[in-house]
Amino acid sequence: MSLFIIFIFKIVTRNKYSLASKDFIIYSFFFALMFTWTGFIGQVIWKTAAIQYLWGYTILIVLYYYLIIENKSFYLISLLGGLFIGLYNEQFVAVLLLFCLAYFIERKINNKIINKGILFFLTGLLIGGVILIAAPGNYVRMDQMSNDQSISLLSQLIYFIHIFKYNLWPHTLIIAWIFILYFALAISNKNNKKISIVIYSLALITVIFVMAPLAYSYGIQIRLMLIYYIIFFIAMMQQFYDNQSIAVTTIYKAFKKIHILFLIGLLIIMGVMGSAYYSIYKFNQNRQKLITELHNKNIENITIPTFELHGEAQPYGITFEAITCDSNNTNNQAFAAFYGFKTVKAEDC
């Protein structure tokens, strides 16, 4: 997580500021606000045991820094990094493929040199993607998705736009608002070429629709949103730090003057999230005691309380798979099997 935070800071500021600067405090506040409120940190902490998500995102961020910001090549590392990331999932491959294409098109139109390291990364990415799709067992998941694909692509897109617009968790519209901020910052920056703004703006919009087939089959799940939270946050913050317009420069200077308020805000955010996780810890301790008591009483069909904090089942920044009122729910069945019960369901149903 430390590498993830630090390298995003180095990317958005183009390595102009140190970790001991006021800029890092300001950046840390917005990072914490974005990645706790959306549930990103809660999700990657939960998923890290599977050696997924956070590790892949961190490798991608580090590669981006050296290949794009520092303009290094690192052919072998780029190839292996692309291969590793390509083995993650089809969404990962498709999103990065579109951004690589946008990069090549933008460089070609503006007569800029293409970093060969990106070519090696793309090669590894495609190889990894092919291996992923051809891997034994992957057909089971693909067949499950194909059962939902009899509806036309247009209908899927319309459905996706609808659920994207009205979805409350995970947060989806925050992506739209961040894009608006990114676009406003980009067009106000005189150093940006209009064609570059158009290309990368279209890329940002297009990659969102990569998850349309997945969302149609499984709904919009938070794991589908993680990569978008990263990409859009970096795009917006990078344009903020690159922008030399009078308005943005004035805002930037004002932020530095009140950096102590950002530090206080950062501490509050981390305190709220830490408190939520401690509450989960206490809840799990009490639940373990209850499970022991139920086993001692030889009760096989059990009813247990669900986690809530201040009346919320999904408190700030937390990803928590709770027991439901349906004993046939997958989570309920897994819980019952793990703890040796026949059935389990939530209280107060």
PDB file of C-alpha atoms in Angstrom, residues 101-294:
ATOM      1  CA  LEU A 101      -3.862   2.409 -28.267  1.00  0.00           C
ATOM      2  CA  ALA A 102      -4.730   5.951 -27.168  1.00  0.00           C
ATOM      3  CA  TYR A 103      -1.068   6.494 -26.252  1.00  0.00           C
ATOM      4  CA  PHE A 104       0.155   5.248 -29.653  1.00  0.00           C
ATOM      5  CA  ILE A 105      -2.386   7.351 -31.568  1.00  0.00           C
ATOM      6  CA  GLU A 106      -1.610  10.508 -29.572  1.00  0.00           C
ATOM      7  CA  ARG A 107       2.152  10.070 -29.999  1.00  0.00           C
ATOM      8  CA  LYS A 108       1.808   9.401 -33.725  1.00  0.00           C
ATOM      9  CA  ILE A 109      -0.440  12.405 -34.400  1.00  0.00           C
ATOM     10  CA  ASN A 110       1.815  14.746 -32.416  1.00  0.00           C
ATOM     11  CA  ASN A 111       4.987  13.266 -33.946  1.00  0.00           C
ATOM     12  CA  LYS A 112       6.343  12.206 -30.564  1.00  0.00           C
ATOM     13  CA  ILE A 113       8.658   9.271 -29.941  1.00  0.00           C
ATOM     14  CA  ILE A 114       6.919   6.116 -28.725  1.00  0.00           C
ATOM     15  CA  ASN A 115       8.582   4.516 -25.720  1.00  0.00           C
ATOM     16  CA  LYS A 116       9.501   0.986 -26.791  1.00  0.00           C
ATOM     17  CA  GLY A 117       8.961  -0.130 -23.216  1.00  0.00           C
ATOM     18  CA  ILE A 118       5.232   0.434 -23.799  1.00  0.00           C
ATOM     19  CA  LEU A 119       5.406  -1.881 -26.820  1.00  0.00           C
ATOM     20  CA  PHE A 120       7.026  -4.589 -24.703  1.00  0.00           C
ATOM     21  CA  PHE A 121       4.414  -4.033 -21.984  1.00  0.00           C
ATOM     22  CA  LEU A 122       1.603  -4.354 -24.530  1.00  0.00           C
ATOM     23  CA  THR A 123       3.161  -7.538 -25.930  1.00  0.00           C
ATOM     24  CA  GLY A 124       3.281  -9.096 -22.472  1.00  0.00           C
ATOM     25  CA  LEU A 125      -0.246  -7.883 -21.747  1.00  0.00           C
ATOM     26  CA  LEU A 126      -1.629  -9.554 -24.880  1.00  0.00           C
ATOM     27  CA  ILE A 127       0.240 -12.798 -24.215  1.00  0.00           C
ATOM     28  CA  GLY A 128      -1.077 -12.859 -20.662  1.00  0.00           C
ATOM     29  CA  GLY A 129      -4.592 -12.113 -21.891  1.00  0.00           C
ATOM     30  CA  VAL A 130      -4.486 -14.983 -24.388  1.00  0.00           C
ATOM     31  CA  ILE A 131      -3.223 -17.387 -21.713  1.00  0.00           C
ATOM     32  CA  LEU A 132      -5.976 -16.216 -19.364  1.00  0.00           C
ATOM     33  CA  ILE A 133      -8.728 -16.780 -21.911  1.00  0.00           C
ATOM     34  CA  ALA A 134      -7.323 -20.140 -23.058  1.00  0.00           C
ATOM     35  CA  ALA A 135      -6.652 -21.427 -19.528  1.00  0.00           C
ATOM     36  CA  PRO A 136      -8.452 -24.683 -18.593  1.00  0.00           C
ATOM     37  CA  GLY A 137     -11.500 -23.932 -16.487  1.00  0.00           C
ATOM     38  CA  ASN A 138     -11.912 -20.372 -17.723  1.00  0.00           C
ATOM     39  CA  TYR A 139     -14.608 -21.576 -20.119  1.00  0.00           C
ATOM     40  CA  VAL A 140     -16.925 -22.211 -17.141  1.00  0.00           C
ATOM     41  CA  ARG A 141     -17.023 -18.513 -16.260  1.00  0.00           C
ATOM     42  CA  MET A 142     -17.224 -17.499 -19.903  1.00  0.00           C
ATOM     43  CA  ASP A 143     -20.140 -19.891 -20.500  1.00  0.00           C
ATOM     44  CA  GLN A 144     -21.944 -18.407 -17.512  1.00  0.00           C
ATOM     45  CA  MET A 145     -21.534 -14.946 -19.014  1.00  0.00           C
ATOM     46  CA  SER A 146     -22.512 -16.088 -22.510  1.00  0.00           C
ATOM     47  CA  ASN A 147     -25.870 -17.269 -21.178  1.00  0.00           C
ATOM     48  CA  ASP A 148     -26.658 -13.603 -20.492  1.00  0.00           C
ATOM     49  CA  GLN A 149     -25.378 -12.294 -23.802  1.00  0.00           C
ATOM     50  CA  SER A 150     -28.373 -13.256 -25.991  1.00  0.00           C
ATOM     51  CA  ILE A 151     -29.607  -9.677 -25.565  1.00  0.00           C
ATOM     52  CA  SER A 152     -28.231  -7.207 -28.101  1.00  0.00           C
ATOM     53  CA  LEU A 153     -25.158  -5.121 -27.359  1.00  0.00           C
ATOM     54  CA  LEU A 154     -27.260  -1.951 -27.573  1.00  0.00           C
ATOM     55  CA  SER A 155     -29.657  -3.260 -24.910  1.00  0.00           C
ATOM     56  CA  GLN A 156     -26.719  -4.166 -22.691  1.00  0.00           C
ATOM     57  CA  LEU A 157     -25.259  -0.669 -23.066  1.00  0.00           C
ATOM     58  CA  ILE A 158     -28.603   0.979 -22.267  1.00  0.00           C
ATOM     59  CA  TYR A 159     -28.987  -1.219 -19.195  1.00  0.00           C
ATOM     60  CA  PHE A 160     -25.406  -0.482 -18.139  1.00  0.00           C
ATOM     61  CA  ILE A 161     -25.893   3.289 -18.449  1.00  0.00           C
ATOM     62  CA  HIS A 162     -29.036   3.027 -16.326  1.00  0.00           C
ATOM     63  CA  ILE A 163     -27.438   1.086 -13.466  1.00  0.00           C
ATOM     64  CA  PHE A 164     -24.251   3.174 -13.695  1.00  0.00           C
ATOM     65  CA  LYS A 165     -26.320   6.322 -13.261  1.00  0.00           C
ATOM     66  CA  TYR A 166     -28.370   5.119 -10.291  1.00  0.00           C
ATOM     67  CA  ASN A 167     -25.989   2.735  -8.519  1.00  0.00           C
ATOM     68  CA  LEU A 168     -25.328   3.811  -4.922  1.00  0.00           C
ATOM     69  CA  TRP A 169     -22.776   1.185  -3.882  1.00  0.00           C
ATOM     70  CA  PRO A 170     -20.206   0.998  -5.216  1.00  0.00           C
ATOM     71  CA  HIS A 171     -20.096   4.702  -6.047  1.00  0.00           C
ATOM     72  CA  THR A 172     -20.257   5.130  -9.818  1.00  0.00           C
ATOM     73  CA  LEU A 173     -21.230   8.738 -10.471  1.00  0.00           C
ATOM     74  CA  ILE A 174     -18.080   9.910  -8.709  1.00  0.00           C
ATOM     75  CA  ILE A 175     -16.285   8.788 -11.865  1.00  0.00           C
ATOM     76  CA  ALA A 176     -18.429  11.150 -13.942  1.00  0.00           C
ATOM     77  CA  TRP A 177     -17.734  14.082 -11.612  1.00  0.00           C
ATOM     78  CA  ILE A 178     -14.005  13.383 -11.600  1.00  0.00           C
ATOM     79  CA  PHE A 179     -14.041  13.237 -15.400  1.00  0.00           C
ATOM     80  CA  ILE A 180     -15.718  16.657 -15.528  1.00  0.00           C
ATOM     81  CA  LEU A 181     -13.010  18.065 -13.242  1.00  0.00           C
ATOM     82  CA  TYR A 182     -10.312  16.396 -15.329  1.00  0.00           C
ATOM     83  CA  PHE A 183     -11.716  17.818 -18.558  1.00  0.00           C
ATOM     84  CA  ALA A 184     -12.087  21.326 -17.102  1.00  0.00           C
ATOM     85  CA  LEU A 185      -8.496  21.259 -15.851  1.00  0.00           C
ATOM     86  CA  ALA A 186      -7.198  19.823 -19.124  1.00  0.00           C
ATOM     87  CA  ILE A 187      -8.798  22.417 -21.403  1.00  0.00           C
ATOM     88  CA  SER A 188      -7.726  25.277 -19.119  1.00  0.00           C
ATOM     89  CA  ASN A 189      -4.098  24.180 -19.357  1.00  0.00           C
ATOM     90  CA  LYS A 190      -2.453  25.942 -22.298  1.00  0.00           C
ATOM     91  CA  ASN A 191       0.323  23.347 -22.373  1.00  0.00           C
ATOM     92  CA  ASN A 192      -2.135  20.646 -23.473  1.00  0.00           C
ATOM     93  CA  LYS A 193      -2.787  20.132 -27.164  1.00  0.00           C
ATOM     94  CA  LYS A 194      -6.471  19.931 -28.054  1.00  0.00           C
ATOM     95  CA  ILE A 195      -6.062  16.698 -29.988  1.00  0.00           C
ATOM     96  CA  SER A 196      -4.370  15.094 -26.961  1.00  0.00           C
ATOM     97  CA  ILE A 197      -7.243  16.171 -24.721  1.00  0.00           C
ATOM     98  CA  VAL A 198      -9.758  14.692 -27.165  1.00  0.00           C
ATOM     99  CA  ILE A 199      -7.899  11.378 -27.501  1.00  0.00           C
ATOM    100  CA  TYR A 200      -7.422  10.762 -23.800  1.00  0.00           C
ATOM    101  CA  SER A 201     -10.896  12.030 -22.898  1.00  0.00           C
ATOM    102  CA  LEU A 202     -12.416   9.569 -25.371  1.00  0.00           C
ATOM    103  CA  ALA A 203     -10.215   6.835 -23.921  1.00  0.00           C
ATOM    104  CA  LEU A 204     -11.430   7.604 -20.391  1.00  0.00           C
ATOM    105  CA  ILE A 205     -15.054   7.477 -21.519  1.00  0.00           C
ATOM    106  CA  THR A 206     -14.606   4.342 -23.625  1.00  0.00           C
ATOM    107  CA  VAL A 207     -12.911   2.240 -20.950  1.00  0.00           C
ATOM    108  CA  ILE A 208     -15.930   2.634 -18.670  1.00  0.00           C
ATOM    109  CA  PHE A 209     -18.016   0.598 -21.113  1.00  0.00           C
ATOM    110  CA  VAL A 210     -15.555  -2.293 -20.919  1.00  0.00           C
ATOM    111  CA  MET A 211     -17.394  -3.466 -17.813  1.00  0.00           C
ATOM    112  CA  ALA A 212     -20.825  -3.342 -19.510  1.00  0.00           C
ATOM    113  CA  PRO A 213     -20.999  -7.115 -20.292  1.00  0.00           C
ATOM    114  CA  LEU A 214     -19.712  -7.946 -16.800  1.00  0.00           C
ATOM    115  CA  ALA A 215     -22.158  -5.543 -15.175  1.00  0.00           C
ATOM    116  CA  TYR A 216     -25.017  -7.046 -17.189  1.00  0.00           C
ATOM    117  CA  SER A 217     -24.150 -10.553 -15.971  1.00  0.00           C
ATOM    118  CA  TYR A 218     -23.124  -9.829 -12.379  1.00  0.00           C
ATOM    119  CA  GLY A 219     -24.208  -6.248 -11.683  1.00  0.00           C
ATOM    120  CA  ILE A 220     -21.801  -3.418 -10.892  1.00  0.00           C
ATOM    121  CA  GLN A 221     -19.560  -4.851  -8.214  1.00  0.00           C
ATOM    122  CA  ILE A 222     -16.950  -2.824  -6.377  1.00  0.00           C
ATOM    123  CA  ARG A 223     -14.113  -4.952  -7.751  1.00  0.00           C
ATOM    124  CA  LEU A 224     -15.092  -3.815 -11.249  1.00  0.00           C
ATOM    125  CA  MET A 225     -14.775  -0.177 -10.200  1.00  0.00           C
ATOM    126  CA  LEU A 226     -11.335  -0.316  -8.578  1.00  0.00           C
ATOM    127  CA  ILE A 227      -9.264   0.268 -11.695  1.00  0.00           C
ATOM    128  CA  TYR A 228     -11.471   3.217 -12.688  1.00  0.00           C
ATOM    129  CA  TYR A 229     -11.041   4.885  -9.313  1.00  0.00           C
ATOM    130  CA  ILE A 230      -7.268   4.743  -9.842  1.00  0.00           C
ATOM    131  CA  ILE A 231      -7.239   5.910 -13.460  1.00  0.00           C
ATOM    132  CA  PHE A 232      -9.639   8.805 -13.029  1.00  0.00           C
ATOM    133  CA  PHE A 233      -8.023   9.982  -9.787  1.00  0.00           C
ATOM    134  CA  ILE A 234      -4.582  10.060 -11.408  1.00  0.00           C
ATOM    135  CA  ALA A 235      -5.922  11.817 -14.515  1.00  0.00           C
ATOM    136  CA  MET A 236      -7.595  14.551 -12.459  1.00  0.00           C
ATOM    137  CA  MET A 237      -4.740  15.103  -9.997  1.00  0.00           C
ATOM    138  CA  GLN A 238      -2.119  15.111 -12.736  1.00  0.00           C
ATOM    139  CA  GLN A 239      -3.972  17.847 -14.598  1.00  0.00           C
ATOM    140  CA  PHE A 240      -4.275  19.820 -11.368  1.00  0.00           C
ATOM    141  CA  TYR A 241      -0.535  19.767 -10.720  1.00  0.00           C
ATOM    142  CA  ASP A 242       0.353  20.355 -14.394  1.00  0.00           C
ATOM    143  CA  ASN A 243      -2.028  23.291 -14.764  1.00  0.00           C
ATOM    144  CA  GLN A 244      -0.442  26.760 -14.935  1.00  0.00           C
ATOM    145  CA  SER A 245      -3.629  28.789 -15.405  1.00  0.00           C
ATOM    146  CA  ILE A 246      -4.211  31.742 -13.079  1.00  0.00           C
ATOM    147  CA  ALA A 247      -7.314  30.196 -11.484  1.00  0.00           C
ATOM    148  CA  VAL A 248      -5.733  26.820 -10.725  1.00  0.00           C
ATOM    149  CA  THR A 249      -2.472  28.392  -9.567  1.00  0.00           C
ATOM    150  CA  THR A 250      -4.428  30.601  -7.151  1.00  0.00           C
ATOM    151  CA  ILE A 251      -6.292  27.578  -5.777  1.00  0.00           C
ATOM    152  CA  TYR A 252      -3.037  25.652  -5.455  1.00  0.00           C
ATOM    153  CA  LYS A 253      -1.375  28.457  -3.478  1.00  0.00           C
ATOM    154  CA  ALA A 254      -4.440  28.738  -1.231  1.00  0.00           C
ATOM    155  CA  PHE A 255      -4.295  24.988  -0.558  1.00  0.00           C
ATOM    156  CA  LYS A 256      -0.659  25.268   0.526  1.00  0.00           C
ATOM    157  CA  LYS A 257      -1.481  28.096   2.931  1.00  0.00           C
ATOM    158  CA  ILE A 258      -4.147  26.011   4.674  1.00  0.00           C
ATOM    159  CA  HIS A 259      -2.244  22.712   4.498  1.00  0.00           C
ATOM    160  CA  ILE A 260      -2.733  22.242   8.246  1.00  0.00           C
ATOM    161  CA  LEU A 261      -6.493  21.904   7.620  1.00  0.00           C
ATOM    162  CA  PHE A 262      -5.798  19.147   5.100  1.00  0.00           C
ATOM    163  CA  LEU A 263      -3.646  17.407   7.708  1.00  0.00           C
ATOM    164  CA  ILE A 264      -6.479  17.613  10.246  1.00  0.00           C
ATOM    165  CA  GLY A 265      -8.924  16.326   7.635  1.00  0.00           C
ATOM    166  CA  LEU A 266      -6.576  13.436   6.838  1.00  0.00           C
ATOM    167  CA  LEU A 267      -6.352  12.477  10.499  1.00  0.00           C
ATOM    168  CA  ILE A 268     -10.146  12.602  10.830  1.00  0.00           C
ATOM    169  CA  ILE A 269     -10.623  10.344   7.795  1.00  0.00           C
ATOM    170  CA  MET A 270      -8.110   7.804   9.052  1.00  0.00           C
ATOM    171  CA  GLY A 271      -9.607   7.977  12.537  1.00  0.00           C
ATOM    172  CA  VAL A 272     -13.120   7.283  11.250  1.00  0.00           C
ATOM    173  CA  MET A 273     -11.928   4.351   9.166  1.00  0.00           C
ATOM    174  CA  GLY A 274      -9.780   2.984  11.974  1.00  0.00           C
ATOM    175  CA  SER A 275     -12.752   3.175  14.328  1.00  0.00           C
ATOM    176  CA  ALA A 276     -14.904   1.274  11.829  1.00  0.00           C
ATOM    177  CA  TYR A 277     -12.346  -1.526  11.515  1.00  0.00           C
ATOM    178  CA  TYR A 278     -11.972  -1.750  15.284  1.00  0.00           C
ATOM    179  CA  SER A 279     -15.760  -2.116  15.522  1.00  0.00           C
ATOM    180  CA  ILE A 280     -15.600  -5.019  13.066  1.00  0.00           C
ATOM    181  CA  TYR A 281     -12.844  -6.593  15.172  1.00  0.00           C
ATOM    182  CA  LYS A 282     -14.982  -6.375  18.325  1.00  0.00           C
ATOM    183  CA  PHE A 283     -18.020  -7.664  16.423  1.00  0.00           C
ATOM    184  CA  ASN A 284     -16.089 -10.720  15.196  1.00  0.00           C
ATOM    185  CA  GLN A 285     -14.813 -11.449  18.698  1.00  0.00           C
ATOM    186  CA  ASN A 286     -18.354 -11.414  20.089  1.00  0.00           C
ATOM    187  CA  ARG A 287     -19.586 -13.545  17.198  1.00  0.00           C
ATOM    188  CA  GLN A 288     -16.912 -16.171  17.861  1.00  0.00           C
ATOM    189  CA  LYS A 289     -18.097 -16.400  21.464  1.00  0.00           C
ATOM    190  CA  LEU A 290     -21.688 -16.804  20.258  1.00  0.00           C
ATOM    191  CA  ILE A 291     -20.670 -19.551  17.819  1.00  0.00           C
ATOM    192  CA  THR A 292     -18.937 -21.448  20.628  1.00  0.00           C
ATOM    193  CA  GLU A 293     -22.062 -21.175  22.796  1.00  0.00           C
ATOM    194  CA  LEU A 294     -24.301 -22.405  19.966  1.00  0.00           C
TER     195      LEU A 294
END
